[in-house]
XYZ file of C-alpha atoms in Angstrom:
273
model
C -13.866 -40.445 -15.565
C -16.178 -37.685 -14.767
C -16.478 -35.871 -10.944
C -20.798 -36.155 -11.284
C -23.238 -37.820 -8.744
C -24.265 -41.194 -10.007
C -27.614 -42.084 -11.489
C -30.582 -42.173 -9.767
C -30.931 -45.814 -11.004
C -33.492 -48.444 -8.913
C -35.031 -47.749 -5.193
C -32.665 -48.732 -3.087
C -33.892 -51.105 0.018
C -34.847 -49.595 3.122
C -32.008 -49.558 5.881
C -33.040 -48.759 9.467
C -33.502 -44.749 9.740
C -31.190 -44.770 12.754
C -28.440 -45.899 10.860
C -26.257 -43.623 8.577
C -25.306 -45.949 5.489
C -22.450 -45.619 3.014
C -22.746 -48.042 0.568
C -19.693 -48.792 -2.161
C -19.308 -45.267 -2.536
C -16.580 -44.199 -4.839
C -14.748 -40.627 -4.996
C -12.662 -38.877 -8.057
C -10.463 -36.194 -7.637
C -8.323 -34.908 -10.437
C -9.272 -38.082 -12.538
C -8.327 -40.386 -9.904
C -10.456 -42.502 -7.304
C -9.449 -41.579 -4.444
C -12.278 -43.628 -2.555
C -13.246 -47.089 -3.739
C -16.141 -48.921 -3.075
C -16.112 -47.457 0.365
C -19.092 -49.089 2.873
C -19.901 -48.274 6.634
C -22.259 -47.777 8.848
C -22.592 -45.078 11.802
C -25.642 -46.590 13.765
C -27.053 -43.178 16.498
C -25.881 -43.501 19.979
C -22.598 -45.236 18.953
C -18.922 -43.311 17.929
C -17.501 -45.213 14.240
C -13.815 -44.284 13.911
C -12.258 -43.944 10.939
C -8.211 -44.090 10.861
C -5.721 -44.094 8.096
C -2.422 -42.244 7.096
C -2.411 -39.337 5.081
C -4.252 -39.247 1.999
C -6.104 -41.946 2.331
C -9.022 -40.226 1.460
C -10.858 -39.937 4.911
C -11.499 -36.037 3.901
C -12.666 -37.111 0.442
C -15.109 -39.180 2.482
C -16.169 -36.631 4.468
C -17.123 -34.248 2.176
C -19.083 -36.725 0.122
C -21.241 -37.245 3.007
C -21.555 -33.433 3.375
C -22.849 -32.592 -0.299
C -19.469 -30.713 -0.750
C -17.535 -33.391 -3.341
C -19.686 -35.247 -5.921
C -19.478 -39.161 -5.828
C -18.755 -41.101 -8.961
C -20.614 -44.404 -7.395
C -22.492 -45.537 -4.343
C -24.918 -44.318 -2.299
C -25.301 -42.487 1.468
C -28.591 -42.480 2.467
C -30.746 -42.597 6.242
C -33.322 -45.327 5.767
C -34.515 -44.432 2.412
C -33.231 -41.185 1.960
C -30.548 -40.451 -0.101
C -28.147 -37.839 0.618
C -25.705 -37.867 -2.614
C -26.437 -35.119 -4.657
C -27.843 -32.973 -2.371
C -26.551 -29.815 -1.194
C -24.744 -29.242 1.938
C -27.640 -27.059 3.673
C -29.966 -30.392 2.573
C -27.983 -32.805 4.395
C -27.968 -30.892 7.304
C -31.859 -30.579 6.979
C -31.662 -34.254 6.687
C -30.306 -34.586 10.254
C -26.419 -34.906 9.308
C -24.446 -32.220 10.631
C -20.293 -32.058 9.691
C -17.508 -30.521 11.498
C -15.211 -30.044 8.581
C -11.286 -30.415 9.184
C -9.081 -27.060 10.848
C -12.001 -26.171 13.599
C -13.348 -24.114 11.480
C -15.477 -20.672 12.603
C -16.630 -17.478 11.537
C -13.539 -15.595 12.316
C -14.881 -11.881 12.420
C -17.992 -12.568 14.321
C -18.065 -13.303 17.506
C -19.169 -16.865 20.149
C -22.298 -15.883 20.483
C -22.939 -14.367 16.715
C -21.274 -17.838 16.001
C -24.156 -20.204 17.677
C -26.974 -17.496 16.141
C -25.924 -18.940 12.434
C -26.392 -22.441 13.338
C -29.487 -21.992 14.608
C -30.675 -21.289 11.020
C -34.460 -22.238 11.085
C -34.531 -22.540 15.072
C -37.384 -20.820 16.689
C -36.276 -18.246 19.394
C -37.351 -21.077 21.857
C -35.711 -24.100 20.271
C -32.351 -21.931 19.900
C -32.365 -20.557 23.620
C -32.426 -24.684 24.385
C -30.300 -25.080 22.332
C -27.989 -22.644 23.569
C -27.585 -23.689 26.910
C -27.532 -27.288 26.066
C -24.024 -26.282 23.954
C -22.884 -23.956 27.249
C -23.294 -27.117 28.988
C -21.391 -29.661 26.785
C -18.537 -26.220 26.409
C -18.937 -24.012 29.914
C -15.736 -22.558 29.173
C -17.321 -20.753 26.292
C -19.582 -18.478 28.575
C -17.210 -16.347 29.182
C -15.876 -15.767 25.610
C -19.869 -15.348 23.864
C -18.854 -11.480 22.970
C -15.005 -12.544 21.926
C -14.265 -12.645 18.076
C -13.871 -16.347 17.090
C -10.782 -15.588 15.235
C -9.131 -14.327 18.695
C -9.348 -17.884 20.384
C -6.957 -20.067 20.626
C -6.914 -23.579 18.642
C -9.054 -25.772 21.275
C -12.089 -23.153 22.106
C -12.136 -22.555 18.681
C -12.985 -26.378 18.155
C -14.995 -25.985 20.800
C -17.298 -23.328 18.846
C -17.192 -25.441 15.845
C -18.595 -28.410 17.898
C -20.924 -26.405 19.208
C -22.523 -24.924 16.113
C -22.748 -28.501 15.215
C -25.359 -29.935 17.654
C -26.601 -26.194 18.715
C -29.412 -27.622 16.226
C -29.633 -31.476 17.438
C -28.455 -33.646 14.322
C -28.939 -37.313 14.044
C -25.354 -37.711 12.860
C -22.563 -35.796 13.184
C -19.195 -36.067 11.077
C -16.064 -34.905 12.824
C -13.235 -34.690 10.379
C -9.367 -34.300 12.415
C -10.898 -33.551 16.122
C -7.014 -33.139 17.561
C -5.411 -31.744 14.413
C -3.207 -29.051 16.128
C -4.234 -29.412 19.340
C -2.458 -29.858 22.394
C -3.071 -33.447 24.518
C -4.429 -31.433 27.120
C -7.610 -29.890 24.879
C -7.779 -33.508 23.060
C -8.855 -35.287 26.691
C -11.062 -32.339 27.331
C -12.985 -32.970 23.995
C -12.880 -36.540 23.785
C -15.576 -37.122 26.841
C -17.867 -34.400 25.401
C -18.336 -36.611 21.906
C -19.056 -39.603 24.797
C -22.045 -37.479 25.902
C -23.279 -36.041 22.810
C -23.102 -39.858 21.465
C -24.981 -40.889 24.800
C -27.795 -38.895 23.668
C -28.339 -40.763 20.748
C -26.342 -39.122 18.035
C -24.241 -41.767 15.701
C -21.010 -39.711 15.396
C -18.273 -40.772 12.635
C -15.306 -39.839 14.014
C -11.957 -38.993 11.638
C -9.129 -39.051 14.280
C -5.344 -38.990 13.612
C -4.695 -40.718 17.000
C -5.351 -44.242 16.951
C -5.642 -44.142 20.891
C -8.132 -41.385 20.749
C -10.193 -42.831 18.724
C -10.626 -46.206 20.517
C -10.683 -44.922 23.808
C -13.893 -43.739 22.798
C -15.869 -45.793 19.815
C -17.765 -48.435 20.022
C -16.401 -49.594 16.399
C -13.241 -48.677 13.914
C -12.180 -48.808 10.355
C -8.813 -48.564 8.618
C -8.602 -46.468 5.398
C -5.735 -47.357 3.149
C -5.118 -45.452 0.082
C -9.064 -45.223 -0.849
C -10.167 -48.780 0.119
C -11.136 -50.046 3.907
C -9.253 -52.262 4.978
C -10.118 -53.484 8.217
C -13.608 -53.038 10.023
C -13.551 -54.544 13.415
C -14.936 -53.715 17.383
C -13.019 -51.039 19.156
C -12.414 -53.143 21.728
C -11.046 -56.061 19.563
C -8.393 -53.339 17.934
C -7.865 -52.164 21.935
C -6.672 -55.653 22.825
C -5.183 -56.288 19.135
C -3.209 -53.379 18.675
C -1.184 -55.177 16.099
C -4.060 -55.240 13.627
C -4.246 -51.944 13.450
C -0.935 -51.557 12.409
C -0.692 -53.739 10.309
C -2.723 -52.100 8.150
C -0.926 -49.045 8.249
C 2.277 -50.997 7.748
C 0.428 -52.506 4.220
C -0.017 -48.737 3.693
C 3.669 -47.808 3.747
C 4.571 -50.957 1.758
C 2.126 -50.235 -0.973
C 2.501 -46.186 -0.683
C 6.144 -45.454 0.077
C 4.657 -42.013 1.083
C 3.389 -43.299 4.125
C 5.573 -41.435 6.928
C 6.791 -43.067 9.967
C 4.880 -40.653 12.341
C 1.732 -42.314 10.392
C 2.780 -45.479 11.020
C 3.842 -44.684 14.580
C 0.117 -43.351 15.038
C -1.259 -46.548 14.253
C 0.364 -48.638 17.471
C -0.619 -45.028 19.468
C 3.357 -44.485 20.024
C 5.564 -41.329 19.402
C 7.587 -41.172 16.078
C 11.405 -40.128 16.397
């Protein structure tokens, strides 16, 4: 089993260019598939959440999309372009930007040095926009723009990260663990701001622990379960239908005794003892 992009092979048919597609996509890590036969789609102006219990392989799918882990199988593409096998600066140029798990930033330098990287390619015009449309979606960062990134606590870090994300305006965005290690508090501050940046017509995938997070905020969600989804449905359906949700989770722990019950607490959105 070898870790390599697959072929070329024939042109695949058009899907709508305000659609992110991933089609049967299979993963291998270690000489295992750890995603199999994955599909979704993220259509722009809509949040797609994406649940499951540790190791799942929602990061796996992640950074597949981002150029960062090689695919055995399957395709991701935007209408006709394919974005397997390129590199990570490539996707990005292709419109799909990726907040990658931990809220990542460039720890010695600081806000503002922070938001002058993602610009990349921006003209001094384009990033000025730019920069106050972020300040806008974050105000509380105005006041930090000289601090080091490494000195901020947990949430404006994520904050920064987010930023840096749309700072250039992507047509996607991937958001892998928004409220890892984050308190409640910085969670519900964050979880209106992907509302807006979704409102202006960016299809965000959304990889979110909390089960009521996630739905209080997509428009669809699927279940990952041990490299295979499960269960695609409408947010709203999995609002009213709770059960179905954890269900899946539950066919998790039965299949993959490793399944802990805080993960299969998350599912139903309730505290584990």
């Amino acid at each position: 089993m070898s870790d390599t992009q697959p072929p070329a092979g024939p042109e695949l048919p058009a899907g709508p260019g305000d659609t992110l597609v991933i089609d049967e996509l299979t993963v291998a890590r270690g000489g295992r598939d750890v995603l199999r036969g994955v599909s979704l789609t993220v259509p722009r102006g809509e949040i797609t959440a994406l649940l499951g219990p540790n190791g799942a392989g929602k990061s796996s799918l992640v950074l597949a999309v981002a150029g960062i882990l090689p695919a055995r199988a399957g395709h991701v593409r935007v209408g006709t372009t394919r974005l397997l096998g390129l590199t990570p600066d490539k996707v990005r140029a292709h419109g799909v930007a990726v907040v990658p798990e931990g809220h990542r930033v460039l720890r010695t330098l600081t806000v503002s040095d922070n938001l002058r990287v993602a610009a990349g390619r921006m003209t001094k015009d384009d990033e000025a926009a730019g920069r106050e449309r972020v300040l806008a979606l974050f105000p509380e960062l105005r006041d930090l723009l000289d601090r080091e990134a490494g000195k901020l606590s947990g949430g404006q870090q994520q904050m920064v990260a987010l930023a840096q994300s749309v700072l250039d305006p992507p047509d996607f965005l991937v958001i892998d663990e928004l409220s890892l290690g984050l308190a409640p508090v910085v969670v519900r501050r964050l979880v209106p701001t992907l509302s807006q940046i979704a409102a202006s017509g960016v299809g965000v995938l959304l990889i979110e622990q909390f089960t009521t997070v996630a739905l209080s905020v997509a428009s669809t969600a699927g279940v990952l379960v041990r490299g295979r989804l499960r269960l695609v449905e409408s947010a709203e359906t999995l609002r009213s239908r709770p059960e179905l949700v954890h269900e899946a989770y539950l066919a998790s722990a039965s299949a993959d005794l490793t399944a802990s019950p805080v993960e299969v607490a998350r599912a139903s959105g309730t505290p584990a003892d």
